[in-house]
Coordinates of C-alpha atoms in Angstrom, one line a residue:
X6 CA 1.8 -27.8 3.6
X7 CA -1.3 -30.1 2.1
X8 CA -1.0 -30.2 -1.7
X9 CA -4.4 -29.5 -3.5
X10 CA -4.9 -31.9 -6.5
X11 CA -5.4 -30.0 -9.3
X12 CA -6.0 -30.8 -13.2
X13 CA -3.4 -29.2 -15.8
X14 CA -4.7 -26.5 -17.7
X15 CA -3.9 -25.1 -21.5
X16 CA -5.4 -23.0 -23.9
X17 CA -6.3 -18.8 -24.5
X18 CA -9.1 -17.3 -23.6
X19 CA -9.7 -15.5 -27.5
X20 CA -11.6 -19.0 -28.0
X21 CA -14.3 -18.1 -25.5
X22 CA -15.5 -14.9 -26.1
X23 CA -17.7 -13.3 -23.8
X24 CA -20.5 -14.4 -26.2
X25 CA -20.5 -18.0 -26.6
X26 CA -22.1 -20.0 -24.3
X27 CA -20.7 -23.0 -21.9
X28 CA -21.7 -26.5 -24.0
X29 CA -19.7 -28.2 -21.9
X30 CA -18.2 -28.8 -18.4
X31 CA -14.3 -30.1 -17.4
X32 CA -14.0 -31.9 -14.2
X33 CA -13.5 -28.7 -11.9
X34 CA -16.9 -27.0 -11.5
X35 CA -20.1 -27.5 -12.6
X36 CA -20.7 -23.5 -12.2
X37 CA -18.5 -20.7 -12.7
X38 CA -16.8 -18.8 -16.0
X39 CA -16.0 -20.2 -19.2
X40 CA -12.6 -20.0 -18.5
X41 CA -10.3 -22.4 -19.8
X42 CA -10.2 -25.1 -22.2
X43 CA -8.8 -28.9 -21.0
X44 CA -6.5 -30.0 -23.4
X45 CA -6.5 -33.5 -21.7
X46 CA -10.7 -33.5 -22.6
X47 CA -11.0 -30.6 -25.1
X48 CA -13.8 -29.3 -23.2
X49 CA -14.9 -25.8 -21.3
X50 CA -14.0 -25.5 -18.0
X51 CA -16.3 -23.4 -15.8
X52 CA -14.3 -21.7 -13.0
X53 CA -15.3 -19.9 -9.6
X54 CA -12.6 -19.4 -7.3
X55 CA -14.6 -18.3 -4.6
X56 CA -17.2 -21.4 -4.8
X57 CA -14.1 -23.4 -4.9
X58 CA -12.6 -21.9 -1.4
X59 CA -16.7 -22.1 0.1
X60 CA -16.8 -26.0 -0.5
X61 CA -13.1 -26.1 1.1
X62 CA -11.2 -27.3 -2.1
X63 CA -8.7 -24.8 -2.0
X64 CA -7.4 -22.8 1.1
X65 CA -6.8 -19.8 -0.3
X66 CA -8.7 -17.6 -4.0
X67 CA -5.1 -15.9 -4.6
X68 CA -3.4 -17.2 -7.8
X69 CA -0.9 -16.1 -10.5
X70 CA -1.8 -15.9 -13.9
X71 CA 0.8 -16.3 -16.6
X72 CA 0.9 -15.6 -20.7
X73 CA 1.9 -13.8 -23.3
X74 CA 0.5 -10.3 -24.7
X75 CA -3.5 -11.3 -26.0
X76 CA -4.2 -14.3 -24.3
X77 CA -6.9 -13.2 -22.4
X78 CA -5.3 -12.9 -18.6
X79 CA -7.2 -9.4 -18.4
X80 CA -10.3 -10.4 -19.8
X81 CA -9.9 -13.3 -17.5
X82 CA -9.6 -10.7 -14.8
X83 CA -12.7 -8.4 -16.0
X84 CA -15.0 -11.9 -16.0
X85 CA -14.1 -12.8 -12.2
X86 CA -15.3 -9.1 -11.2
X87 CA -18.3 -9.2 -12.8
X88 CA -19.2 -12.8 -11.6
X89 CA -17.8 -11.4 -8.1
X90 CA -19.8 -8.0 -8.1
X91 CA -22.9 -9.8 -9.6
X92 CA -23.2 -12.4 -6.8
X93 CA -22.6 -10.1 -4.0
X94 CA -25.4 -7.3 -5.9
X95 CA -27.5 -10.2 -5.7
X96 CA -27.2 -10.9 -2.3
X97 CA -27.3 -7.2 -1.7
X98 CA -23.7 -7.8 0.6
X99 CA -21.6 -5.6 0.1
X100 CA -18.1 -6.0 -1.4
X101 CA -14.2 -3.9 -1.9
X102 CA -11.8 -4.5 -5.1
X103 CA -8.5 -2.7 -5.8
X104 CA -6.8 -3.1 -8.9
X105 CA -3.4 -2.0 -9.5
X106 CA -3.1 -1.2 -13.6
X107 CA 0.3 -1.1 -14.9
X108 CA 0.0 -0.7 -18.8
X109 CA -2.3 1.7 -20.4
X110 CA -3.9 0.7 -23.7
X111 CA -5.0 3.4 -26.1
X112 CA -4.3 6.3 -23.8
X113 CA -6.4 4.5 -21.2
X114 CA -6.3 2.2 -18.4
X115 CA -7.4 -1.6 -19.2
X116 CA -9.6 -1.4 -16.6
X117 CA -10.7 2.1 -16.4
X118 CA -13.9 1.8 -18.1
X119 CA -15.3 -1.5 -16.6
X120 CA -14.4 0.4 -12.9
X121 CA -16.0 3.5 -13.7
X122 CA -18.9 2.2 -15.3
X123 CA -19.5 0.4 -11.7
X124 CA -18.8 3.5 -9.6
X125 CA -15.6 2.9 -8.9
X126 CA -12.7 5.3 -8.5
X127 CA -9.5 5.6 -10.9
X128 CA -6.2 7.4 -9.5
X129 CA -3.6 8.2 -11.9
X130 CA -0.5 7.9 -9.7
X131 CA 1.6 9.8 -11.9
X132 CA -0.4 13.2 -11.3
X133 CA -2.4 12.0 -7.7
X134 CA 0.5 13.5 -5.6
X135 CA 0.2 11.9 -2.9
X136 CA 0.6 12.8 1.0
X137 CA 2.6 10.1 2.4
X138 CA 2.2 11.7 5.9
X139 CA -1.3 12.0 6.1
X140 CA -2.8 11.8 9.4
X141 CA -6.0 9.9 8.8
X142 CA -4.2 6.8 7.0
X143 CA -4.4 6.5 11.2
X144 CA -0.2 5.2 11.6
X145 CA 1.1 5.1 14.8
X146 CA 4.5 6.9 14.9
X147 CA 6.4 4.4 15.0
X148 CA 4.7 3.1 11.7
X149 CA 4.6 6.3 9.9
X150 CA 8.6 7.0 11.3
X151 CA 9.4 3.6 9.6
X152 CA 7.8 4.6 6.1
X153 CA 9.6 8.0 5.7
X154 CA 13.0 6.4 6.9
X155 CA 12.0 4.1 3.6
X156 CA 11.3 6.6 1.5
X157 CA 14.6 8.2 2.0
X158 CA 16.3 5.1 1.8
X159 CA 14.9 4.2 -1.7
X160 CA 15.3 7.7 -3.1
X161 CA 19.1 8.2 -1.3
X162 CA 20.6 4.9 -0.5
X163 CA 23.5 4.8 2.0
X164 CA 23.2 8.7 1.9
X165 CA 20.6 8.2 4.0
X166 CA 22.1 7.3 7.1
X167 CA 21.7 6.5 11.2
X168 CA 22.2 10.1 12.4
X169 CA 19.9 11.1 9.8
X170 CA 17.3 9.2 11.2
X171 CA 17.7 10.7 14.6
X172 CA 16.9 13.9 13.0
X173 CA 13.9 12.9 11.5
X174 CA 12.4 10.9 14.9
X175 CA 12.6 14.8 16.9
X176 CA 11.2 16.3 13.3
X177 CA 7.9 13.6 12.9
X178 CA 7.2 13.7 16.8
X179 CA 6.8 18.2 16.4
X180 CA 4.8 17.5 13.1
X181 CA 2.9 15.1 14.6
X182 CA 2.4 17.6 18.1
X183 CA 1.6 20.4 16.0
X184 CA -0.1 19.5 12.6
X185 CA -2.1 16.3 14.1
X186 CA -4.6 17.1 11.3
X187 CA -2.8 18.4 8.3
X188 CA 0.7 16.6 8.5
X189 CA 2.7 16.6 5.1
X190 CA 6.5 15.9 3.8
X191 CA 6.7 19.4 3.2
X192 CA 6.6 20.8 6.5
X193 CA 9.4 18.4 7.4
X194 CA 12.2 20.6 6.3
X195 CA 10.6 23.9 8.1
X196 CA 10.8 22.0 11.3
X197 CA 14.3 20.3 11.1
X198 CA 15.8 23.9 10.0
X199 CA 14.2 25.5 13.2
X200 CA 14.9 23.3 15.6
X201 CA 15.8 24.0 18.4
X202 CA 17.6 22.8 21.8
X203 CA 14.2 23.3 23.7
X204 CA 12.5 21.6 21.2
X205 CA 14.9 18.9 21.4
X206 CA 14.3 19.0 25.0
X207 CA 10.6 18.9 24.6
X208 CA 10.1 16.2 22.8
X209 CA 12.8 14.2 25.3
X210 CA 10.2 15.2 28.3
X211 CA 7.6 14.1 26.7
X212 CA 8.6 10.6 25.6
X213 CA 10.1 9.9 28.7
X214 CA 6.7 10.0 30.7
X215 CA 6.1 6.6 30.6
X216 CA 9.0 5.9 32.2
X217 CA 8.8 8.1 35.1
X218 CA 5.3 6.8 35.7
X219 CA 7.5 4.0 36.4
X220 CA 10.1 4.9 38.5
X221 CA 9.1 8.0 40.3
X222 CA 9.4 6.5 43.2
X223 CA 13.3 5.8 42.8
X224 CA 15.7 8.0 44.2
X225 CA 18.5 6.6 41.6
X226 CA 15.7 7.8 39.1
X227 CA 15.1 11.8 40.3
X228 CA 19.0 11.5 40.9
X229 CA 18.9 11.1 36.7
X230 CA 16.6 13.3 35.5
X231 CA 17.8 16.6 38.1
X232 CA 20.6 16.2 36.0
X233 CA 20.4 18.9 32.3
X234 CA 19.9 17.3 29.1
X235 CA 22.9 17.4 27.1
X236 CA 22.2 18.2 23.6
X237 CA 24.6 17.5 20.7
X238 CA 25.4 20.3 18.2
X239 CA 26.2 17.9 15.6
X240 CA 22.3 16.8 16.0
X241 CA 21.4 20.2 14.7
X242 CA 23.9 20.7 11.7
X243 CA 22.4 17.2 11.2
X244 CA 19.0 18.3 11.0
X245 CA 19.8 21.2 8.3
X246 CA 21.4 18.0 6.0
X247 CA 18.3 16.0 6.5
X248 CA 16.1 19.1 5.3
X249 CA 18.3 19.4 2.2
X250 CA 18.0 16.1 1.4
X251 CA 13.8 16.3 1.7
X252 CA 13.8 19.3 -0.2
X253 CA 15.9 18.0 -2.9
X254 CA 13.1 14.8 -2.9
X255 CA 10.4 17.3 -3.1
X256 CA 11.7 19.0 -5.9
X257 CA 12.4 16.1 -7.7
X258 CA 10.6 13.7 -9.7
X259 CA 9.4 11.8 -6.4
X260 CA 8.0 14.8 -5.1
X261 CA 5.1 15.0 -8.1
X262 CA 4.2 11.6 -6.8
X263 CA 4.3 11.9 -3.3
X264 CA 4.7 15.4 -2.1
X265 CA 1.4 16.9 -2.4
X266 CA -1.5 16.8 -0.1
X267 CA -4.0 14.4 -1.4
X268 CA -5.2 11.6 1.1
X269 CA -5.2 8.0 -0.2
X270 CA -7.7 6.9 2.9
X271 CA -10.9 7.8 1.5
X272 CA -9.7 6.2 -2.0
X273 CA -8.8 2.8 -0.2
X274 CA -12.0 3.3 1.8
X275 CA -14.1 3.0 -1.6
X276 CA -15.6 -0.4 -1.9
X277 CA -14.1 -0.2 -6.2
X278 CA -10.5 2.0 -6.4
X279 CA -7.9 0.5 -9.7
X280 CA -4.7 2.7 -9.1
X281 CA -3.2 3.7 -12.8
X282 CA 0.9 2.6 -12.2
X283 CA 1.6 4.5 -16.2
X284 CA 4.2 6.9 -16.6
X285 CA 5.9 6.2 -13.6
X286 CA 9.7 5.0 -13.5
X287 CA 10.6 1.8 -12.6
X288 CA 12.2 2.9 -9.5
X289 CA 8.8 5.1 -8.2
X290 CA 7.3 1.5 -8.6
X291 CA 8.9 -0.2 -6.7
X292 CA 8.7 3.0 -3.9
X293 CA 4.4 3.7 -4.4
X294 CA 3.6 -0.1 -4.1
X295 CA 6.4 -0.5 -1.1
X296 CA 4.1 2.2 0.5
X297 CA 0.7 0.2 -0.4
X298 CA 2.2 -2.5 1.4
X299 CA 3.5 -0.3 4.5
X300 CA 0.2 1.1 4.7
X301 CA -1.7 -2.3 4.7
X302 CA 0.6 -3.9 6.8
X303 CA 0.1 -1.1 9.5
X304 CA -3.7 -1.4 9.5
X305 CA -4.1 -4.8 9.8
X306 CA -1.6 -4.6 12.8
X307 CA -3.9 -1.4 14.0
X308 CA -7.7 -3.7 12.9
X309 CA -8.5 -0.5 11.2
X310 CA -10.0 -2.6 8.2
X311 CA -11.2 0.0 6.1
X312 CA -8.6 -0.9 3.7
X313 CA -9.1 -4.5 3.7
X314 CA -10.3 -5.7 0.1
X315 CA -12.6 -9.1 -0.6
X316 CA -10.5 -8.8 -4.0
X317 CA -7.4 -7.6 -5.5
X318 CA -5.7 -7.7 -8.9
X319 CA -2.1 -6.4 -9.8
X320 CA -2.1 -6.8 -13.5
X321 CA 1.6 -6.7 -15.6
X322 CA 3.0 -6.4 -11.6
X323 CA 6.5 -7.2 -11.8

């Protein structure tokens, strides 16, 4: 990996107000934000991270910012999405930001005002409740089979175990069959507690097709499948333990975050969305932004980029 030469950089961002103007320039930019201060040369330094990555100094906008409490890291923030929305209005191109908000400051998100004065949307996570199976997020099933199995093995640890997930692979594939369009972790449990050996054997047919396309030609192969399926009553008794355990989520505090019915894919499809992270535990945290990332990662493996952003801040992530 290249190193980038970079100057060292001190100094809060309380001495430069939105207010005062630039009298000055340090040796990074000659356009940008008054920024920082260089304590090497005492003197304003202008800063553009995207003007930076367009004349090929750096390969990449993303950065960490560290300080304490009222040095100025969100401000910071605030001023590179102006300068960002202001140049792309300009231009008349148009542009997506997310903002994941973790600390609430007089009753309101930091950012809340600044993205709803510029259209944007704000979710409240806490009270959103999501629908981690909805259909139009547009997950394959393997994708979407991978996320629940996460979910329960966040919420139940160990609990949550390999025969379980058998279970849940016959109950996903019905609930995807039959509720294409209106999918949620509630009906889970109504389908595991019905199942039944032809349903079972259904779903077994059907997954099996590509594979007969194959060999349907093989004797060994019809030899196989003349044969009856041999279905397990411990699946079953299985399948009534995996719908306990999803009720028991659902009726629990992860269930007023993501058991409802609300869709997150027309939020991430709006071009301004911050996501409110307050009064949620530690532990639902960790789960809601693991599921960001799932959902992300499985659209950019599917190019379905309506949830592809030209800027993101996580502010006080952890």
């Amino acid at each position: 990996m290249t190193r980038q030469p970079a100057a060292s950089f001190e100094g809060i961002v309380d001495q430069l107000p939105i207010d005062t103007p630039a009298v000055g320039t340090g040796r990074l930019q000659k356009r940008g934000l008054p920024t920082y201060v260089n304590t090497r040369t005492n003197e304003v330094e202008l800063y553009d991270p995207w003007l930076l990555k367009q004349s090929g100094r750096i390969a990449s906008t993303a950065k960490l910012k560290i300080g304490k409490r009222g040095q100025g890291k969100t401000l910071d923030n605030m001023h590179e999405i102006m300068t960002f929305v202001g140049r792309k209005g300009r231009r008349g191109e148009p542009f997506r930001i997310q903002v994941d908000d973790h600390r609430r400051e007089g009753g309101e998100p930091e950012y809340a005002e600044l993205i709803t004065s510029l259209d944007g949307v704000v979710v409240f996570l806490s009270e959103y409740r999501l629908n981690v199976l909805d259909m139009s997020m547009g997950m394959r099933f393997s994708q979407q089979l991978g996320m629940t199995k996460l979910i329960l093995q966040h919420v139940f640890g160990r609990n949550f175990q390999s025969r379980h997930a058998e279970a849940l692979r016959y109950a996903l594939k019905i609930g995807r069959r039959d509720f294409s369009e209106s999918l949620e972790l509630g009906l889970l449990p109504m389908i595991l507690r019905s199942l039944a050996d032809a349903d079972v054997r259904t779903v077994l047919e059907t997954s099996r097709q590509s594979i007969a396309d194959r060999h349907s030609s093989s004797e060994a192969y019809r030899a196989l499948t003349s044969k009856e399926w041999r279905i397990s009553r411990r699946l079953l008794d299985v399948a009534d333990e995996l719908a306990g355990m999803i009720e028991e989520l659902l009726d629990g505090e992860y269930g007023e975050i993501i058991g409802g019915t609300h869709s997150l894919s027309d939020v991430l499809s709006s071009p301004l969305v911050c996501f409110d992270y307050s009064g949620l535990s530690d532990e639902a945290v960790m789960l809601v932004q693991a599921m960001m990332w799932y959902w992300r990662a499985a659209a950019l493996i599917n190019r379905d980029f309506r949830f592809r952003f030209d800027m993101e801040i996580h502010d006080e992530n952890y």
